[in-house]
Coordinates of C-alpha atoms in Angstrom, one line a residue:
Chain A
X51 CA 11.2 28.6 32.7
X52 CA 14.3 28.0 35.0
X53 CA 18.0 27.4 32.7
X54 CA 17.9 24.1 34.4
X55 CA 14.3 23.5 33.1
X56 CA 15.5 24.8 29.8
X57 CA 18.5 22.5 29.7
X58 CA 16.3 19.2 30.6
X59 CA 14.0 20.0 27.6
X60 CA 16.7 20.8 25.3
X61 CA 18.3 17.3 26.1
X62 CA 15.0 15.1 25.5
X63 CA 12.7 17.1 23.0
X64 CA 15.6 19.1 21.7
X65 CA 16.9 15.9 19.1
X66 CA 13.5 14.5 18.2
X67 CA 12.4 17.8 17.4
X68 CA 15.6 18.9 15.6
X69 CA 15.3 15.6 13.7
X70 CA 11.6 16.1 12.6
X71 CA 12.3 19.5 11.8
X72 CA 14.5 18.3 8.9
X73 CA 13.4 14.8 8.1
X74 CA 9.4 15.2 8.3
X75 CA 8.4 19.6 8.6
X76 CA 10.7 20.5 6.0
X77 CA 9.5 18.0 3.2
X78 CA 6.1 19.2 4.3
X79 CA 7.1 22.5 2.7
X80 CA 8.9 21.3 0.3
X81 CA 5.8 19.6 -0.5
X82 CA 3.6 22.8 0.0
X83 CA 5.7 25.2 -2.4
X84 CA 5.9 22.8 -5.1
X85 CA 2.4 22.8 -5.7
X86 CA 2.3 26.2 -6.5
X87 CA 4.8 25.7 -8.9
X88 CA 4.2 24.3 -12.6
X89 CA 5.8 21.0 -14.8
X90 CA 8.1 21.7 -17.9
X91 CA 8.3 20.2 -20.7
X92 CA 10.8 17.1 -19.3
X93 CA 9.5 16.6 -16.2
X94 CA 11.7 19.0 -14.3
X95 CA 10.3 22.1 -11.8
X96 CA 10.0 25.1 -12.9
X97 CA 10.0 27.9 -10.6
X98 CA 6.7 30.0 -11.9
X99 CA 4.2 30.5 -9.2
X100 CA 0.8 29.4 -10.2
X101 CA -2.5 28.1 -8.8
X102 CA -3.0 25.9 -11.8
X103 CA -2.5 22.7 -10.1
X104 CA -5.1 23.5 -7.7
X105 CA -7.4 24.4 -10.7
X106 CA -6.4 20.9 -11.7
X107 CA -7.5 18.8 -9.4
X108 CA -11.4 20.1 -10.5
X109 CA -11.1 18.3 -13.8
X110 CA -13.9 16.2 -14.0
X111 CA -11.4 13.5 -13.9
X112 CA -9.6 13.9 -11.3
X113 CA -12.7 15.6 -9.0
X114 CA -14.3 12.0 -9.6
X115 CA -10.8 10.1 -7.9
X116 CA -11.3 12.0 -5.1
X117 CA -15.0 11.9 -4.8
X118 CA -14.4 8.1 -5.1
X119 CA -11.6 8.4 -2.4
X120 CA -14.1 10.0 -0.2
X121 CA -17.3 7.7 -1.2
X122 CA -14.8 4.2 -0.3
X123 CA -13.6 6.0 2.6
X124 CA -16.9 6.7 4.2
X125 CA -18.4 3.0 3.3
X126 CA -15.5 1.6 4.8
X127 CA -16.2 3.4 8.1
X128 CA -19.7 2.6 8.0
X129 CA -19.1 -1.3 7.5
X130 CA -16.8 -1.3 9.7
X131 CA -18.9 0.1 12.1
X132 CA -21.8 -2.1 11.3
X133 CA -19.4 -5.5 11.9
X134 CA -17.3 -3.8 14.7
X135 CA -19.9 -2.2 17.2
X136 CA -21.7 -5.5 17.4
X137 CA -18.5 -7.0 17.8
X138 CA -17.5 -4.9 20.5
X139 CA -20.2 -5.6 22.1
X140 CA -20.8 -9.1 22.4
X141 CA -16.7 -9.0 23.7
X142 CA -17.4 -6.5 26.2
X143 CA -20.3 -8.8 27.7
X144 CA -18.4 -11.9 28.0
X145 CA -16.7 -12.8 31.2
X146 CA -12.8 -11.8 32.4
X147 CA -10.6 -14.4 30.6
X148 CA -12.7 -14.8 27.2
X149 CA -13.3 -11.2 26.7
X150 CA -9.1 -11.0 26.9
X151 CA -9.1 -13.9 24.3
X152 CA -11.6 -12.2 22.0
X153 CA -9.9 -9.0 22.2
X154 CA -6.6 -10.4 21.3
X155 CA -8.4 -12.4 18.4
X156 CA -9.4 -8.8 17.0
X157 CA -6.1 -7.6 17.4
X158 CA -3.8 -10.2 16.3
X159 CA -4.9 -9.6 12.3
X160 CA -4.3 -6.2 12.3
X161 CA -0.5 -6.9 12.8
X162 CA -0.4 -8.2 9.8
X163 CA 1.5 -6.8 7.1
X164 CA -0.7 -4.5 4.6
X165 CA 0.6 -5.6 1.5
X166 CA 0.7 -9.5 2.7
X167 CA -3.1 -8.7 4.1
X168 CA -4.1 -7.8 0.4
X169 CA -2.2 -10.4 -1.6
X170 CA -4.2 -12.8 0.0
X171 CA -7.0 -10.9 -0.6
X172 CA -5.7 -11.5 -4.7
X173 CA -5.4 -15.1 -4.0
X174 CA -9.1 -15.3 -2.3
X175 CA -10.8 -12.9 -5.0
X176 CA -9.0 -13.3 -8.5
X177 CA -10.2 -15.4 -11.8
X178 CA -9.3 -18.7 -10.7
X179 CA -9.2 -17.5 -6.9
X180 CA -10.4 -19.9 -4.0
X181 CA -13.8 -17.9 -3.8
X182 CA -14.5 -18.7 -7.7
X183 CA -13.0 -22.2 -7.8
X184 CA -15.6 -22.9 -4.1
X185 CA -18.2 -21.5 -6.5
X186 CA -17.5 -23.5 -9.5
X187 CA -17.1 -26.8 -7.9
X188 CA -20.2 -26.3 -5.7
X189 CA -22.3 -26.1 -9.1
X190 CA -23.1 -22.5 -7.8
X191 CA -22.0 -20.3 -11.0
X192 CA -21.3 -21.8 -14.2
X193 CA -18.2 -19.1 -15.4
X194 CA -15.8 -17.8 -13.1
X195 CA -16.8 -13.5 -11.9
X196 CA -14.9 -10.9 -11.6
X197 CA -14.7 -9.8 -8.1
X198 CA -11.7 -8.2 -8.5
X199 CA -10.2 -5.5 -10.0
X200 CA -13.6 -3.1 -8.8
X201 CA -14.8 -1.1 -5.7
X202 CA -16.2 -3.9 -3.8
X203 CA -13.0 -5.7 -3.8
X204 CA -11.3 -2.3 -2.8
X205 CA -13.7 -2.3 -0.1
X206 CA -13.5 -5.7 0.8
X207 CA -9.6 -4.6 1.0
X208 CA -9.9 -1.4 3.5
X209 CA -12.8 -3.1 5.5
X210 CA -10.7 -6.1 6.5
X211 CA -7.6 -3.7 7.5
X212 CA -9.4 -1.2 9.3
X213 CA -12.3 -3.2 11.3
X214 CA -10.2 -4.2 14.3
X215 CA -9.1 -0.2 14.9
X216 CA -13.0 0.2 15.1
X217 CA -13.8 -2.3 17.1
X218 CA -11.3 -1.5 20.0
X219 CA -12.4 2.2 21.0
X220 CA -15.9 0.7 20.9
X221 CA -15.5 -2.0 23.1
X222 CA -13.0 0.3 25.3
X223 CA -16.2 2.9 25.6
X224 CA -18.5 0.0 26.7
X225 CA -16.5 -1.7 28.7
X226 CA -16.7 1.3 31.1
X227 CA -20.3 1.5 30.9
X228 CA -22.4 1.3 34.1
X229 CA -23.9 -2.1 34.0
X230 CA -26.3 -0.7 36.6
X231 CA -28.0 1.6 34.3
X232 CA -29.0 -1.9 31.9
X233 CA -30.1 -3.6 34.6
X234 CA -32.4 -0.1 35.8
X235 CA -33.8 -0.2 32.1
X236 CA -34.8 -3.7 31.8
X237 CA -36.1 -3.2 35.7
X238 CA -38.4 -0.3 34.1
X239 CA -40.0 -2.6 31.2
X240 CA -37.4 -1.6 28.1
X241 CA -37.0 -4.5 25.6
X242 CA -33.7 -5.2 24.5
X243 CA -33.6 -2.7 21.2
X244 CA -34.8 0.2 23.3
X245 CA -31.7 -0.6 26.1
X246 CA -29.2 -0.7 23.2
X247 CA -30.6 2.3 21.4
X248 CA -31.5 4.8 24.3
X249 CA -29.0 3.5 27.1
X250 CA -25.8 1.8 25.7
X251 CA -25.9 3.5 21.8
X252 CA -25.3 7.0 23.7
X253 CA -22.6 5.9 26.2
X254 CA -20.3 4.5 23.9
X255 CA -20.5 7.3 20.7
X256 CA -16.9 8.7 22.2
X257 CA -15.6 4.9 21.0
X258 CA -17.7 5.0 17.7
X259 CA -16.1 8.9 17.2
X260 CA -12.9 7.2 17.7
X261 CA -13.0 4.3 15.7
X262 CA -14.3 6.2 12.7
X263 CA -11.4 8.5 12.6
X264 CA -9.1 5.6 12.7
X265 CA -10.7 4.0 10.0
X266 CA -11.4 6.7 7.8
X267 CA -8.4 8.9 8.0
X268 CA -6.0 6.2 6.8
X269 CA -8.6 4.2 4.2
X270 CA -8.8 7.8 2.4
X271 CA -5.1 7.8 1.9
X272 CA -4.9 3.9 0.7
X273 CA -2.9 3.3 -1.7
X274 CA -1.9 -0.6 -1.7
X275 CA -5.8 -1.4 -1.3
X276 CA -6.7 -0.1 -4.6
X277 CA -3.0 -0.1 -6.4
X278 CA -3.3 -4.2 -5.6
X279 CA -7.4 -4.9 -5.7
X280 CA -8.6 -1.9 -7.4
X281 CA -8.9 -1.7 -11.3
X282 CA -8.6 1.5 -13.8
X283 CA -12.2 2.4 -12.4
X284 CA -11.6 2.0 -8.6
X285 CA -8.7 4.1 -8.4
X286 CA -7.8 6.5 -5.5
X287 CA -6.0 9.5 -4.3
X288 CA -3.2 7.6 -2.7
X289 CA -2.5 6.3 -6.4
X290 CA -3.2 9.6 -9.0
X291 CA -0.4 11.1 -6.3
X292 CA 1.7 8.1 -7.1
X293 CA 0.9 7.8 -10.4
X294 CA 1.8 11.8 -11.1
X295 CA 5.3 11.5 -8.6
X296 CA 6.2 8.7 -11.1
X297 CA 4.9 7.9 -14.2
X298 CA 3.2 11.2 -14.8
X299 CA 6.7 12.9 -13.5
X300 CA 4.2 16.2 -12.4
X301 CA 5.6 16.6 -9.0
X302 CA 3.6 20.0 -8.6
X303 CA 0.4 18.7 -9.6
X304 CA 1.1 15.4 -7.2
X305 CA 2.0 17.8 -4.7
X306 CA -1.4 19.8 -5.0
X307 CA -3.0 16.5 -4.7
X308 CA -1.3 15.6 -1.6
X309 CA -1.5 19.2 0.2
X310 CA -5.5 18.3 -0.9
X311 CA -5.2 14.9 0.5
X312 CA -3.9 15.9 3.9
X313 CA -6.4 19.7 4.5
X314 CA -9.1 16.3 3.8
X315 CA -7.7 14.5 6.4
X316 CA -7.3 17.4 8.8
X317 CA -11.2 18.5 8.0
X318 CA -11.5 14.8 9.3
X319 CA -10.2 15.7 12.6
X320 CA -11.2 19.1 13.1
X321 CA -15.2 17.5 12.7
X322 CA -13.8 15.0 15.2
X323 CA -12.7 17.1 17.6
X324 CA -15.8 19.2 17.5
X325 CA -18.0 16.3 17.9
X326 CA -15.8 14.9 20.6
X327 CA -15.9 18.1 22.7
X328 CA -19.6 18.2 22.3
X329 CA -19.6 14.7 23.4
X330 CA -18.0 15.9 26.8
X331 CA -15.4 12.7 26.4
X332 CA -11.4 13.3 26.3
X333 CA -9.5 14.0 23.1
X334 CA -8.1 10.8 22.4
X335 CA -6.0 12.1 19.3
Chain B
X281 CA -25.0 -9.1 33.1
X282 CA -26.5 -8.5 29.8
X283 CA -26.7 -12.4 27.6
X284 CA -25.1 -12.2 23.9
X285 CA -28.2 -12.5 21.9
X286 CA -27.9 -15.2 18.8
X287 CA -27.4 -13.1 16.3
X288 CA -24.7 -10.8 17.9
X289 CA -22.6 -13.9 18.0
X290 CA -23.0 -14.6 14.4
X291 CA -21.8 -11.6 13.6
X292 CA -18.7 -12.0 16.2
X293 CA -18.1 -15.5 14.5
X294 CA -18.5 -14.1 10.9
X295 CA -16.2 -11.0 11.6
X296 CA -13.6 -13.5 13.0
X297 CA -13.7 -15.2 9.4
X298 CA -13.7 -12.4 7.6
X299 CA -10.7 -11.0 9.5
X300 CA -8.6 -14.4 9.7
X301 CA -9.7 -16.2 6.6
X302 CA -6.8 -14.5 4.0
X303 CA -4.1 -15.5 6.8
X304 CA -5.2 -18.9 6.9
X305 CA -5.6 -19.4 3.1
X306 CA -2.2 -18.0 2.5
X307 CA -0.5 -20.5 5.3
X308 CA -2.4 -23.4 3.8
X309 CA -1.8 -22.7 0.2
X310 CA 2.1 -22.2 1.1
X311 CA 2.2 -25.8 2.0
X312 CA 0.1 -26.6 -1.4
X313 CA 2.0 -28.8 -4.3
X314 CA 0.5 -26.9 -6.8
X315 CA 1.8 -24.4 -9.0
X316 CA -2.0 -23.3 -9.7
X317 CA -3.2 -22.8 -6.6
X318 CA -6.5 -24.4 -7.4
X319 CA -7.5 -27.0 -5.5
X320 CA -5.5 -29.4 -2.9
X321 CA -2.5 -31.2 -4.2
X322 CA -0.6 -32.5 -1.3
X323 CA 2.0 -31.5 1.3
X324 CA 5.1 -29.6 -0.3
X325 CA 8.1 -27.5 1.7
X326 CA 9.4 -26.9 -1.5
X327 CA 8.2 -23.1 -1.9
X328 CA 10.3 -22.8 1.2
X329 CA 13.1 -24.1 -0.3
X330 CA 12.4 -21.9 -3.5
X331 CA 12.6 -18.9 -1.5
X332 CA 15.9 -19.9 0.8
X333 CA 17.8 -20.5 -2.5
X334 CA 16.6 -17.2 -4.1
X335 CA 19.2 -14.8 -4.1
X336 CA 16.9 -11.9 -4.7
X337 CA 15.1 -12.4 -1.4
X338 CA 17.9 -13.1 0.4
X339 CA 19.5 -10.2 -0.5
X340 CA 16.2 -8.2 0.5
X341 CA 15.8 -10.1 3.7
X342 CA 19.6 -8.3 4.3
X343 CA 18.7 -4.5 3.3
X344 CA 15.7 -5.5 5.8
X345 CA 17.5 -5.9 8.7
X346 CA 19.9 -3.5 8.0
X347 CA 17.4 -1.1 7.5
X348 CA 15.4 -1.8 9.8
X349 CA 18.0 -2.5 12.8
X350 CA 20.1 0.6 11.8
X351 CA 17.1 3.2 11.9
X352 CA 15.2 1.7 15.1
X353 CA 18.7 2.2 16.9
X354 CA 18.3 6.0 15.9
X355 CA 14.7 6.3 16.7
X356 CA 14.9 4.6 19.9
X357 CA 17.5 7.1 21.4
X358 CA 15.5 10.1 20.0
X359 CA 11.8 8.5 20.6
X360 CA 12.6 7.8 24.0
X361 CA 14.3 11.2 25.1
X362 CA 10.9 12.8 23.5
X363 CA 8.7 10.6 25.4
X364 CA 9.9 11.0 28.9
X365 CA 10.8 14.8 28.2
X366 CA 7.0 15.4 27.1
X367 CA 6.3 13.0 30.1
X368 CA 8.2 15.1 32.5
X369 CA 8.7 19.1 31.5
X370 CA 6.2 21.7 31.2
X371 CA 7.4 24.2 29.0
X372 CA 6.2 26.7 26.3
X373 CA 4.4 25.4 23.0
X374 CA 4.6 22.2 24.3
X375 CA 0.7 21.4 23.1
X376 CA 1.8 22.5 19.5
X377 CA 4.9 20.6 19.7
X378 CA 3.0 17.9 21.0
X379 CA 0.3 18.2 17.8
X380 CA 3.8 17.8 15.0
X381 CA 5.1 15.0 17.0
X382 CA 1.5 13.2 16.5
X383 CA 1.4 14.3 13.0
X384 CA 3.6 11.2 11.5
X385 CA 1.2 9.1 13.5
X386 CA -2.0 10.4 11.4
X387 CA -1.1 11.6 8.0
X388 CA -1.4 9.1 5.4
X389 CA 1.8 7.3 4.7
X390 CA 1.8 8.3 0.8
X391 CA 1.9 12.0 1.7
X392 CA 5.2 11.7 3.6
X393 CA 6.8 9.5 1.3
X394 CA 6.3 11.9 -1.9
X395 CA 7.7 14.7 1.0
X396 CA 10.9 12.5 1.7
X397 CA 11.0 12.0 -1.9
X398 CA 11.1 16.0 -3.0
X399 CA 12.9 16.7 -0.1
X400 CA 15.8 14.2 -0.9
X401 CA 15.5 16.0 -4.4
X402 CA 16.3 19.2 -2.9
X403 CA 19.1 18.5 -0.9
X404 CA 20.8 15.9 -3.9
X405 CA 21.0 12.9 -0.9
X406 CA 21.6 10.1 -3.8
X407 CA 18.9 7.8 -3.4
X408 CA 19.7 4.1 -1.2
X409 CA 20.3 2.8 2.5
X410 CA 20.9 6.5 4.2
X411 CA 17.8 7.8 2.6
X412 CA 15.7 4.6 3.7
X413 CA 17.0 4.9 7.1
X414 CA 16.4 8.3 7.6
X415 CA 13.0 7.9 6.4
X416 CA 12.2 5.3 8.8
X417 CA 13.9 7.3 11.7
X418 CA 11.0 10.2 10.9
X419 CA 8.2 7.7 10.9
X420 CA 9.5 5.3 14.1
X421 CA 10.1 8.7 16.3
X422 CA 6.5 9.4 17.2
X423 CA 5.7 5.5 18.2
X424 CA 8.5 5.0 20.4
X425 CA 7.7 8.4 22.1
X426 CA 4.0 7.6 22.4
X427 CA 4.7 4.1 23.6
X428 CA 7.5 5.3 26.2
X429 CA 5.1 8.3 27.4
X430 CA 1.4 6.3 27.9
X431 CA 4.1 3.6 29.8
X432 CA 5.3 6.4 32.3
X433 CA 1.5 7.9 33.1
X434 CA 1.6 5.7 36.3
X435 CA 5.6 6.9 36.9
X436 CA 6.1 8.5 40.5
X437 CA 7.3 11.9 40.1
X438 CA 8.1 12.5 43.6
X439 CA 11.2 10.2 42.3
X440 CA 13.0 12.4 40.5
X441 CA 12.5 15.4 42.6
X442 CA 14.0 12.9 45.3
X443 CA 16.7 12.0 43.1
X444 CA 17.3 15.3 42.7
X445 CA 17.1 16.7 46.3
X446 CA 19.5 13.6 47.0
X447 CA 22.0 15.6 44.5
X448 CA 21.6 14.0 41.8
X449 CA 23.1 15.9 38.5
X450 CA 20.3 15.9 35.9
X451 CA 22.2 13.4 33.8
X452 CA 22.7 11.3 36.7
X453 CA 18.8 11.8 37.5
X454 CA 17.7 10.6 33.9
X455 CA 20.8 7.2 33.9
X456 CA 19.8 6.1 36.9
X457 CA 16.3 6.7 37.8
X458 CA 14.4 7.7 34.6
X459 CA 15.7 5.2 32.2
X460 CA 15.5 2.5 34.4
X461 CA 11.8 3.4 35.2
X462 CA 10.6 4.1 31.4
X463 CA 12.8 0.7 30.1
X464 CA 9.7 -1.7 29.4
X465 CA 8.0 1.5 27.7
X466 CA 11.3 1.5 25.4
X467 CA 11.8 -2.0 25.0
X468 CA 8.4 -2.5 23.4
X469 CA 8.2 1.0 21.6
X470 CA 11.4 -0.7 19.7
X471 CA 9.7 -3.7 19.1
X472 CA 6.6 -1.9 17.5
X473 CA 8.9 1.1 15.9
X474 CA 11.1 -2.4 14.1
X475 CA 7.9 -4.1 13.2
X476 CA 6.6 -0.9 11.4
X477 CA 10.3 -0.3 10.0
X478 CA 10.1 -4.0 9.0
X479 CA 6.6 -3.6 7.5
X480 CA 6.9 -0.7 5.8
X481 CA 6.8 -0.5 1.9
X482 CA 5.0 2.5 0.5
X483 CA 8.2 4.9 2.0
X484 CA 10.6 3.1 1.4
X485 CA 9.3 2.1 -2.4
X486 CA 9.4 6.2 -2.5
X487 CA 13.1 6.4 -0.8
X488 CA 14.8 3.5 -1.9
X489 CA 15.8 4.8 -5.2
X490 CA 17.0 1.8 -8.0
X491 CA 18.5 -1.4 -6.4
X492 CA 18.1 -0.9 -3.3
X493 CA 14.7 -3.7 -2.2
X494 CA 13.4 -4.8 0.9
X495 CA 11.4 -8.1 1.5
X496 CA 8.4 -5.7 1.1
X497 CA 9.6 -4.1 -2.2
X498 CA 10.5 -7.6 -3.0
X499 CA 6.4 -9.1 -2.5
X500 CA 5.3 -6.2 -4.1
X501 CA 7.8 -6.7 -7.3
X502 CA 6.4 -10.2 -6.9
X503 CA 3.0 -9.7 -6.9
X504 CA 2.9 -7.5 -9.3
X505 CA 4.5 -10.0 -11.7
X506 CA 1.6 -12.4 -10.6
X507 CA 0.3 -14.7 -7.8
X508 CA 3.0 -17.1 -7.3
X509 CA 3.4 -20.2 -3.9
X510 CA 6.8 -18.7 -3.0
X511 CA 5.2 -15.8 -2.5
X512 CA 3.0 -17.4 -0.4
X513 CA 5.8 -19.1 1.9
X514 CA 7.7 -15.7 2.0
X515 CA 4.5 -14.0 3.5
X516 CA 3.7 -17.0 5.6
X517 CA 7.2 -16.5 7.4
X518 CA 6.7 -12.7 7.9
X519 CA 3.3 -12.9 9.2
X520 CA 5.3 -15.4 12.1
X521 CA 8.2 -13.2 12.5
X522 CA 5.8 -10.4 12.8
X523 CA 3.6 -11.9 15.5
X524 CA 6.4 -13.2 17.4
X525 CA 7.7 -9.8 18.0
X526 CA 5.2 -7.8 18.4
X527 CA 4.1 -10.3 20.9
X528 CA 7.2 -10.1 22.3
X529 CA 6.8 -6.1 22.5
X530 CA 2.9 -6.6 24.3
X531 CA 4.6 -8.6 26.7
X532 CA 7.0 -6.4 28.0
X533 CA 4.7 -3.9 28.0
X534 CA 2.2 -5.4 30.3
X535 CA 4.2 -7.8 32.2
X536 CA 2.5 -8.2 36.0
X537 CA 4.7 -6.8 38.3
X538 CA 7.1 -4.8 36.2
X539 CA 6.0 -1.9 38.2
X540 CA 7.0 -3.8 41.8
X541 CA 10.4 -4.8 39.6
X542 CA 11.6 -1.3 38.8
X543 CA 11.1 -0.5 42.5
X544 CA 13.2 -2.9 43.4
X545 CA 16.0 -2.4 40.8
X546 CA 15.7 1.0 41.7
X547 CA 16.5 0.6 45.5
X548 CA 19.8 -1.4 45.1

């Protein structure tokens, strides 16, 4: 590398990196060396090396928050996946203009804001919510239920924020597809399951790989989903973390939890990447 | 071309209820004269009015923007010098730099607010508008860059080196051919890196310390307290502000012949 070169890459990564350095590496450690440290009596640090926290976070209590994290994580992937693929689908077989249109209609929701997205979710789902007071007026149920408050509603929550970022590497997948290849199937006798399975299904699984990492990675970290929707019983990570930064006031053992959270999310990804490569398609991430 | 079979279109139809039905309840009920939120009670703007005289929200609508404007005119600078840098320059480590850079993309949001937290901690920064900003500045970064480098794939490069042949200092180089040739990619990377600074609660509800709120610290004290109409007209007007801009920002971004433009602005 030439000074000039040098120079040029000290002037345009130089501040960003100097910035992130401070403002988003350094916190990581900070994050990392508290969780080998222990909670004192008030709250405050103190500066005893220990792997207890870690020895923690198996307490059948807290093991079954982040089994739970995991189990909602993984559903919310596969529902999404279940609407979104046939979703991307039908989009990515209209014509020119209305596929645009569609596309955008998938999009537009997922601009809006996260904790605005589940509020209304409150309004939809609570005691004398519009799903309930439908209900009651239609004759359907006699007594209002509770749909909130539990994991379906959590779900319902993660499902509705994540399903357009798994419907958009699918349909970008398909829409490259060779149409040519459908036509050659139906041409050789296949019936419509047999073209989706065994010609489109395999052409597009760089899209689905994708879309599941987009939707899983950030539903396991939730936290306004189940802090808003969620009850005592649907807890998750996102909120034992919160819950131990501040009512709890055990920054080490929140910090644990977090350094746990994130090597999840990274396992995540590493799976991704080897499926991915297998899949011969380009590392999107 | 392959026909959309009936039930493939119920499913498209049902997804688009599923994804637009708490959007539409939210605007409807904001307009609702009742207190209850039950059933239909007529037209009312007075949830509007509600909010507009509310002193708490207007005070969080002005640590919003002041947030907000204050930390994307940070990030832009330093975003956009990242993106075109990791655009342009081959250097050493640049595929690990590259990987921290996406890393405030991907990790869950809570992880890097308890990190801000503790790390504010450590180095005693009190707690309130610099410690919000900052925080924003580390998220917004890595958007503006991304947005500013996938906007300059299609960027001749044979322009620069021409710039330079022609004598062009480096600084002159980046003034007046770079910039001018990655400015839709910063334009909307601002726009998205505002919207996310404007959306953002769960780092700021870790960085904001005691009375400091923003219009989403605000909602969430709010809802928390219980499902309210003004709360309904608040959202209702972020969920337009939101779409306008970030509208705004797609437009930019894929405006027909912005390409042809810049050549032309170039030239003169």
């Amino acid at each position: 590398m030439s000074k000039k070169d040098f120079q040029n890459v000290s002037l345009t990564v130089g501040p960003a990196l100097a910035f992130l350095s401070v403002f988003f590496l350094a916190p990581l450690v900070i994050i990392l060396l508290y969780s080998f440290l222990s909670r004192g009596a008030y709250g405050e640090i103190e500066f005893t090396f220990s792997l207890k926290n870690y020895a923690s976070i198996l307490d059948p209590l807290y093991l079954a928050i982040l089994l739970r994290s995991l189990k909602l994580a993984l559903l919310t992937t596969l529902f999404s996946l279940l609407i979104g693929y046939p979703v991307a689908l039908s989009i990515s077989q209209m014509a020119g203009k209305r596929q645009f249109i569609f596309l955008m209609l998938v999009i537009i929701p997922s601009w809006m804001n996260l904790l605005i997205k589940n509020y209304a979710w409150m309004v939809i789902l609570r005691r004398q919510g519009l799903l309930n007071t439908a209900l009651l007026t239609a004759g359907v149920i006699d007594e209002p239920l509770s749909l909130m408050f539990n994991e379906p509603a959590v779900l319902i929550g993660l499902a509705h924020t994540y399903l357009p970022f798994m419907v958009l590497p699918i349909y970008a997948a398909l829409e490259r597809l060779d149409r040519r290849l459908i036509e050659a199937a139906r041409d050789l006798g296949a019936n419509r399951w047999q073209t989706l399975w065994r010609i489109i299904f395999p052409q597009s699984i760089a899209g689905v790989l994708v879309g599941s990492i987009l939707v899983f990675v950030p539903a396991l970290g939730a936290f306004i989903t189940p802090d808003l929707l969620g009850g005592a019983n649907s807890l998750m990570v996102g909120n034992l973390i919160q819950n131990q930064f501040f009512q709890a006031r055990d920054w080490p053992f929140g910090s644990a939890l977090a350094i746990c959270l994130m090597s999840m999310v990274l396992l995540a990804l590493l799976i991704y990447a080897r499926f991915a490569g297998r899949v011969g398609e380009e590392r999107v991430l | 071309m392959m026909m959309n079979t009936l039930e493939r279109r119920v499913i498209l139809y049902f997804a688009l209820i599923f994804l637009y039905l708490p959007a539409i309840v939210l605007v409807v009920y904001s307009f609702n004269d009742s207190r209850l939120m039950l059933t239909w009670q007529g037209f009312t703007l007075k949830w509007y009015v509600q909010l507009f005289t509310s002193p708490e929200t207007g005070a969080a609508l002005k640590n919003t923007l002041l947030v907000s404007l204050s930390a994307t005119a940070v990030s832009v600078v330093l975003g956009a010098l990242l993106g075109i840098g990791m655009h342009l320059y081959e250097f050493p480590g640049k595929r690990l730099i590259e990987a921290l850079f996406y890393l405030p993309i991907i990790i869950p949001d809570i992880i890097m607010a308890i990190a801000l937290l503790a790390f504010y901690v450590v180095v005693n920064l009190t707690l309130g508008y610099l410690s919000i900003i900052l925080a924003h500045v580390a998220f917004q970064i890595s958007f503006i860059a991304f947005v500013v480098k996938s906007r300059m794939q299609d960027f001749p490069h044979s322009v620069i080196e021409a710039a330079r042949d022609l004598g062009a200092t480096p600084f002159q180089a980046l003034y007046r051919v770079i910039l001018p040739l990655a400015r839709p990619g910063v334009i909307a990377g601002a726009l998205i890196a505002f919207t996310l600074s404007v959306d953002d609660f769960l780092i700021t509800y870790f960085t904001a310390g005691v009375g400091t709120s923003t219009l989403p610290l605000r909602i969430y004290a709010m809802v928390k307290r219980g499902v309210t109409p003004d709360i309904n007209a608040l959202s209702t007007l972020i969920l337009l502000a939101t779409l306008a801009l970030l509208y705004a920002g797609l437009k930019i971004l894929h405006k027909p012949g912005e390409k042809h433009r810049q050549n032309n602005s170039m030239a003169k």
